[in-house]
Every structure is written in C-alpha cells, then in structure tokens.
GROMACS .gro file of N, CA and C in nm:
model
  258
    1MET      N    1   0.426  -3.428   3.025
    1MET     CA    2   0.561  -3.374   3.026
    1MET      C    3   0.649  -3.464   3.113
    2ALA      N    4   0.757  -3.514   3.058
    2ALA     CA    5   0.847  -3.603   3.130
    2ALA      C    6   0.937  -3.524   3.224
    3GLU      N    7   0.963  -3.583   3.340
    3GLU     CA    8   1.053  -3.518   3.435
    3GLU      C    9   1.197  -3.540   3.392
    4GLU      N   10   1.279  -3.438   3.415
    4GLU     CA   11   1.422  -3.449   3.387
    4GLU      C   12   1.487  -3.531   3.497
    5PRO      N   13   1.578  -3.622   3.463
    5PRO     CA   14   1.649  -3.696   3.569
    5PRO      C   15   1.739  -3.601   3.648
    6MET      N   16   1.756  -3.631   3.776
    6MET     CA   17   1.843  -3.548   3.860
    6MET      C   18   1.987  -3.566   3.817
    7GLN      N   19   2.063  -3.459   3.823
    7GLN     CA   20   2.204  -3.468   3.794
    7GLN      C   21   2.274  -3.539   3.908
    8ALA      N   22   2.379  -3.612   3.877
    8ALA     CA   23   2.450  -3.689   3.979
    8ALA      C   24   2.503  -3.600   4.090
    9ASP      N   25   2.547  -3.478   4.058
    9ASP     CA   26   2.601  -3.391   4.161
    9ASP      C   27   2.492  -3.328   4.247
   10ALA      N   28   2.366  -3.341   4.209
   10ALA     CA   29   2.257  -3.285   4.288
   10ALA      C   30   2.207  -3.383   4.394
   11VAL      N   31   2.246  -3.509   4.385
   11VAL     CA   32   2.203  -3.610   4.481
   11VAL      C   33   2.296  -3.604   4.602
   12PRO      N   34   2.239  -3.582   4.722
   12PRO     CA   35   2.325  -3.576   4.840
   12PRO      C   36   2.386  -3.712   4.873
   13ALA      N   37   2.503  -3.708   4.933
   13ALA     CA   38   2.569  -3.832   4.975
   13ALA      C   39   2.488  -3.894   5.089
   14PRO      N   40   2.476  -4.026   5.092
   14PRO     CA   41   2.401  -4.091   5.201
   14PRO      C   42   2.462  -4.059   5.337
   15ARG      N   43   2.377  -4.026   5.432
   15ARG     CA   44   2.422  -3.992   5.567
   15ARG      C   45   2.407  -4.111   5.660
   16ARG      N   46   2.502  -4.123   5.750
   16ARG     CA   47   2.498  -4.228   5.850
   16ARG      C   48   2.481  -4.163   5.986
   17ARG      N   49   2.379  -4.203   6.061
   17ARG     CA   50   2.353  -4.146   6.193
   17ARG      C   51   2.454  -4.197   6.294
   18VAL      N   52   2.507  -4.105   6.373
   18VAL     CA   53   2.601  -4.139   6.480
   18VAL      C   54   2.576  -4.045   6.598
   19LEU      N   55   2.624  -4.081   6.712
   19LEU     CA   56   2.623  -3.993   6.829
   19LEU      C   57   2.759  -4.008   6.896
   20LYS      N   58   2.852  -3.923   6.855
   20LYS     CA   59   2.988  -3.929   6.907
   20LYS      C   60   3.036  -3.789   6.939
   21GLY      N   61   3.116  -3.780   7.042
   21GLY     CA   62   3.177  -3.653   7.077
   21GLY      C   63   3.286  -3.616   6.977
   22VAL      N   64   3.292  -3.488   6.941
   22VAL     CA   65   3.395  -3.434   6.853
   22VAL      C   66   3.441  -3.300   6.908
   23ARG      N   67   3.550  -3.249   6.855
   23ARG     CA   68   3.598  -3.115   6.888
   23ARG      C   69   3.603  -3.035   6.760
   24LEU      N   70   3.563  -2.909   6.767
   24LEU     CA   71   3.580  -2.816   6.658
   24LEU      C   72   3.701  -2.730   6.692
   25VAL      N   73   3.797  -2.725   6.602
   25VAL     CA   74   3.920  -2.650   6.624
   25VAL      C   75   3.920  -2.532   6.528
   26PHE      N   76   3.950  -2.413   6.579
   26PHE     CA   77   3.951  -2.294   6.496
   26PHE      C   78   4.046  -2.191   6.555
   27ASN      N   79   4.053  -2.074   6.493
   27ASN     CA   80   4.141  -1.969   6.543
   27ASN      C   81   4.287  -2.015   6.537
   28GLN      N   82   4.323  -2.079   6.425
   28GLN     CA   83   4.459  -2.130   6.402
   28GLN      C   84   4.502  -2.225   6.514
   29GLY      N   85   4.406  -2.306   6.561
   29GLY     CA   86   4.436  -2.406   6.663
   29GLY      C   87   4.433  -2.354   6.806
   30ARG      N   88   4.406  -2.226   6.825
   30ARG     CA   89   4.406  -2.168   6.960
   30ARG      C   90   4.273  -2.183   7.032
   31SER      N   91   4.167  -2.216   6.959
   31SER     CA   92   4.034  -2.229   7.020
   31SER      C   93   3.973  -2.362   6.983
   32THR      N   94   3.899  -2.420   7.078
   32THR     CA   95   3.826  -2.544   7.051
   32THR      C   96   3.689  -2.536   7.117
   33MET      N   97   3.598  -2.617   7.066
   33MET     CA   98   3.465  -2.628   7.125
   33MET      C   99   3.420  -2.772   7.111
   34SER      N  100   3.360  -2.825   7.214
   34SER     CA  101   3.304  -2.960   7.209
   34SER      C  102   3.176  -2.961   7.128
   35GLY      N  103   3.152  -3.073   7.062
   35GLY     CA  104   3.030  -3.089   6.986
   35GLY      C  105   2.988  -3.235   6.986
   36LEU      N  106   2.869  -3.259   6.936
   36LEU     CA  107   2.816  -3.394   6.924
   36LEU      C  108   2.787  -3.420   6.777
   37LEU      N  109   2.859  -3.517   6.721
   37LEU     CA  110   2.840  -3.556   6.582
   37LEU      C  111   2.708  -3.629   6.570
   38ARG      N  112   2.616  -3.577   6.490
   38ARG     CA  113   2.482  -3.635   6.473
   38ARG      C  114   2.473  -3.727   6.353
   39ASP      N  115   2.532  -3.684   6.241
   39ASP     CA  116   2.539  -3.770   6.124
   39ASP      C  117   2.657  -3.729   6.038
   40ILE      N  118   2.697  -3.821   5.950
   40ILE     CA  119   2.815  -3.798   5.868
   40ILE      C  120   2.794  -3.865   5.733
   41SER      N  121   2.854  -3.807   5.630
   41SER     CA  122   2.852  -3.865   5.495
   41SER      C  123   2.992  -3.848   5.437
   42GLU      N  124   3.008  -3.888   5.312
   42GLU     CA  125   3.137  -3.870   5.244
   42GLU      C  126   3.171  -3.722   5.228
   43THR      N  127   3.069  -3.636   5.223
   43THR     CA  128   3.093  -3.496   5.190
   43THR      C  129   3.076  -3.400   5.307
   44GLY      N  130   3.021  -3.446   5.420
   44GLY     CA  131   3.001  -3.353   5.530
   44GLY      C  132   2.945  -3.418   5.655
   45ALA      N  133   2.910  -3.333   5.751
   45ALA     CA  134   2.862  -3.382   5.879
   45ALA      C  135   2.767  -3.279   5.941
   46ARG      N  136   2.685  -3.328   6.034
   46ARG     CA  137   2.598  -3.241   6.113
   46ARG      C  138   2.642  -3.253   6.258
   47VAL      N  139   2.669  -3.137   6.322
   47VAL     CA  140   2.723  -3.134   6.457
   47VAL      C  141   2.638  -3.042   6.543
   48SER      N  142   2.600  -3.091   6.662
   48SER     CA  143   2.531  -3.008   6.761
   48SER      C  144   2.636  -2.942   6.849
   49VAL      N  145   2.618  -2.814   6.878
   49VAL     CA  146   2.709  -2.738   6.962
   49VAL      C  147   2.629  -2.651   7.058
   50GLU      N  148   2.696  -2.596   7.158
   50GLU     CA  149   2.626  -2.510   7.253
   50GLU      C  150   2.585  -2.377   7.190
   51ASN      N  151   2.675  -2.318   7.109
   51ASN     CA  152   2.646  -2.189   7.046
   51ASN      C  153   2.725  -2.180   6.916
   52SER      N  154   2.660  -2.195   6.805
   52SER     CA  155   2.729  -2.193   6.676
   52SER      C  156   2.771  -2.054   6.632
   53LEU      N  157   2.717  -1.951   6.694
   53LEU     CA  158   2.744  -1.814   6.649
   53LEU      C  159   2.887  -1.770   6.674
   54VAL      N  160   2.959  -1.837   6.763
   54VAL     CA  161   3.097  -1.800   6.792
   54VAL      C  162   3.197  -1.877   6.706
   55ILE      N  163   3.148  -1.966   6.623
   55ILE     CA  164   3.234  -2.051   6.540
   55ILE      C  165   3.250  -1.987   6.403
   56PRO      N  166   3.375  -1.974   6.355
   56PRO     CA  167   3.397  -1.913   6.222
   56PRO      C  168   3.351  -2.004   6.109
   57ASP      N  169   3.358  -1.954   5.987
   57ASP     CA  170   3.309  -2.028   5.870
   57ASP      C  171   3.397  -2.146   5.830
   58GLU      N  172   3.521  -2.150   5.877
   58GLU     CA  173   3.609  -2.262   5.847
   58GLU      C  174   3.664  -2.318   5.978
   59VAL      N  175   3.653  -2.451   5.994
   59VAL     CA  176   3.696  -2.518   6.117
   59VAL      C  177   3.761  -2.651   6.082
   60ILE      N  178   3.825  -2.710   6.180
   60ILE     CA  179   3.875  -2.846   6.170
   60ILE      C  180   3.789  -2.931   6.261
   61LEU      N  181   3.735  -3.039   6.208
   61LEU     CA  182   3.655  -3.133   6.286
   61LEU      C  183   3.750  -3.242   6.334
   62LEU      N  184   3.767  -3.252   6.466
   62LEU     CA  185   3.861  -3.347   6.526
   62LEU      C  186   3.781  -3.461   6.588
   63PHE      N  187   3.806  -3.582   6.539
   63PHE     CA  188   3.735  -3.701   6.587
   63PHE      C  189   3.807  -3.763   6.705
   64GLN      N  190   3.737  -3.849   6.779
   64GLN     CA  191   3.793  -3.913   6.898
   64GLN      C  192   3.915  -3.998   6.866
   65ASP      N  193   3.924  -4.053   6.746
   65ASP     CA  194   4.039  -4.138   6.711
   65ASP      C  195   4.160  -4.057   6.666
   66GLY      N  196   4.148  -3.923   6.669
   66GLY     CA  197   4.259  -3.837   6.631
   66GLY      C  198   4.256  -3.792   6.486
   67SER      N  199   4.170  -3.851   6.404
   67SER     CA  200   4.159  -3.807   6.265
   67SER      C  201   4.090  -3.672   6.260
   68ARG      N  202   4.110  -3.602   6.151
   68ARG     CA  203   4.054  -3.468   6.138
   68ARG      C  204   4.012  -3.440   5.995
   69LYS      N  205   3.916  -3.349   5.981
   69LYS     CA  206   3.868  -3.306   5.850
   69LYS      C  207   3.860  -3.154   5.850
   70ASN      N  208   3.915  -3.092   5.746
   70ASN     CA  209   3.896  -2.949   5.726
   70ASN      C  210   3.755  -2.928   5.675
   71CYS      N  211   3.685  -2.830   5.731
   71CYS     CA  212   3.543  -2.810   5.699
   71CYS      C  213   3.511  -2.663   5.674
   72ARG      N  214   3.405  -2.645   5.598
   72ARG     CA  215   3.344  -2.514   5.577
   72ARG      C  216   3.200  -2.524   5.627
   73VAL      N  217   3.155  -2.422   5.700
   73VAL     CA  218   3.017  -2.422   5.750
   73VAL      C  219   2.923  -2.399   5.632
   74ALA      N  220   2.836  -2.496   5.606
   74ALA     CA  221   2.739  -2.487   5.496
   74ALA      C  222   2.602  -2.443   5.546
   75ARG      N  223   2.572  -2.473   5.672
   75ARG     CA  224   2.443  -2.437   5.732
   75ARG      C  225   2.467  -2.409   5.880
   76ARG      N  226   2.402  -2.304   5.930
   76ARG     CA  227   2.423  -2.264   6.069
   76ARG      C  228   2.288  -2.235   6.135
   77GLU      N  229   2.264  -2.303   6.245
   77GLU     CA  230   2.152  -2.272   6.333
   77GLU      C  231   2.213  -2.244   6.470
   78LEU      N  232   2.135  -2.196   6.564
   78LEU     CA  233   2.192  -2.157   6.693
   78LEU      C  234   2.270  -2.269   6.758
   79ARG      N  235   2.218  -2.392   6.757
   79ARG     CA  236   2.283  -2.503   6.825
   79ARG      C  237   2.323  -2.618   6.733
   80GLU      N  238   2.333  -2.586   6.603
   80GLU     CA  239   2.369  -2.692   6.508
   80GLU      C  240   2.442  -2.635   6.387
   81LEU      N  241   2.540  -2.713   6.339
   81LEU     CA  242   2.615  -2.676   6.219
   81LEU      C  243   2.606  -2.786   6.116
   82GLY      N  244   2.588  -2.748   5.992
   82GLY     CA  245   2.605  -2.839   5.880
   82GLY      C  246   2.741  -2.810   5.821
   83LEU      N  247   2.830  -2.907   5.820
   83LEU     CA  248   2.966  -2.888   5.775
   83LEU      C  249   2.990  -2.960   5.642
   84HIS      N  250   3.062  -2.893   5.553
   84HIS     CA  251   3.102  -2.953   5.426
   84HIS      C  252   3.252  -2.977   5.431
   85PHE      N  253   3.295  -3.100   5.403
   85PHE     CA  254   3.437  -3.133   5.407
   85PHE      C  255   3.508  -3.068   5.288
   86CYS      N  256   3.622  -3.005   5.315
   86CYS     CA  257   3.701  -2.938   5.210
   86CYS      C  258   3.805  -3.033   5.152
   0.00000   0.00000   0.00000
C-alpha cells in the first residue's frame, strides 16, 4: 500500500532557533509580560514566560527592534506558549 503524500498545508514552516527577549502585550495594551523567544518561523513562535496562565488567547508579540506581530495562542504550557501569527 503506497503512502499518501503530505498536503502542503500540513507541513510546518521551518523554525529558526533564537534566544531573544520579547514582550507580550495584552489587555488592550494595558498589560505586558516579559518573555524569551525560543524559536520563530513564518507562521509562529515559541516563547518562554514565567506563567502562561495569566495570558489571554490573543496577544501582541513585541520584538526588541519595535516590530510586532498579532498572535493567537496555539499551545499553552505553564511556562511556555506556542503562538500562531494572525
């Protein structure tokens, strides 16, 4: 039995490992939390935080250079978030 080829949308975007400080902005810009960017791809990022349970499902990821990405939380662990860029 031949295997079916994977669909193009099922292949994750290649991730690039990084260790950079970032800020998570939420609560309509009234709240922020520091995080450590662990890896990033075209479609999302993995960020370590002190406590992910206080972070809502939608945040802005603010990079050190001032650029920002609107994100949705795709995966949540106590000290780590998987973010999908919107």
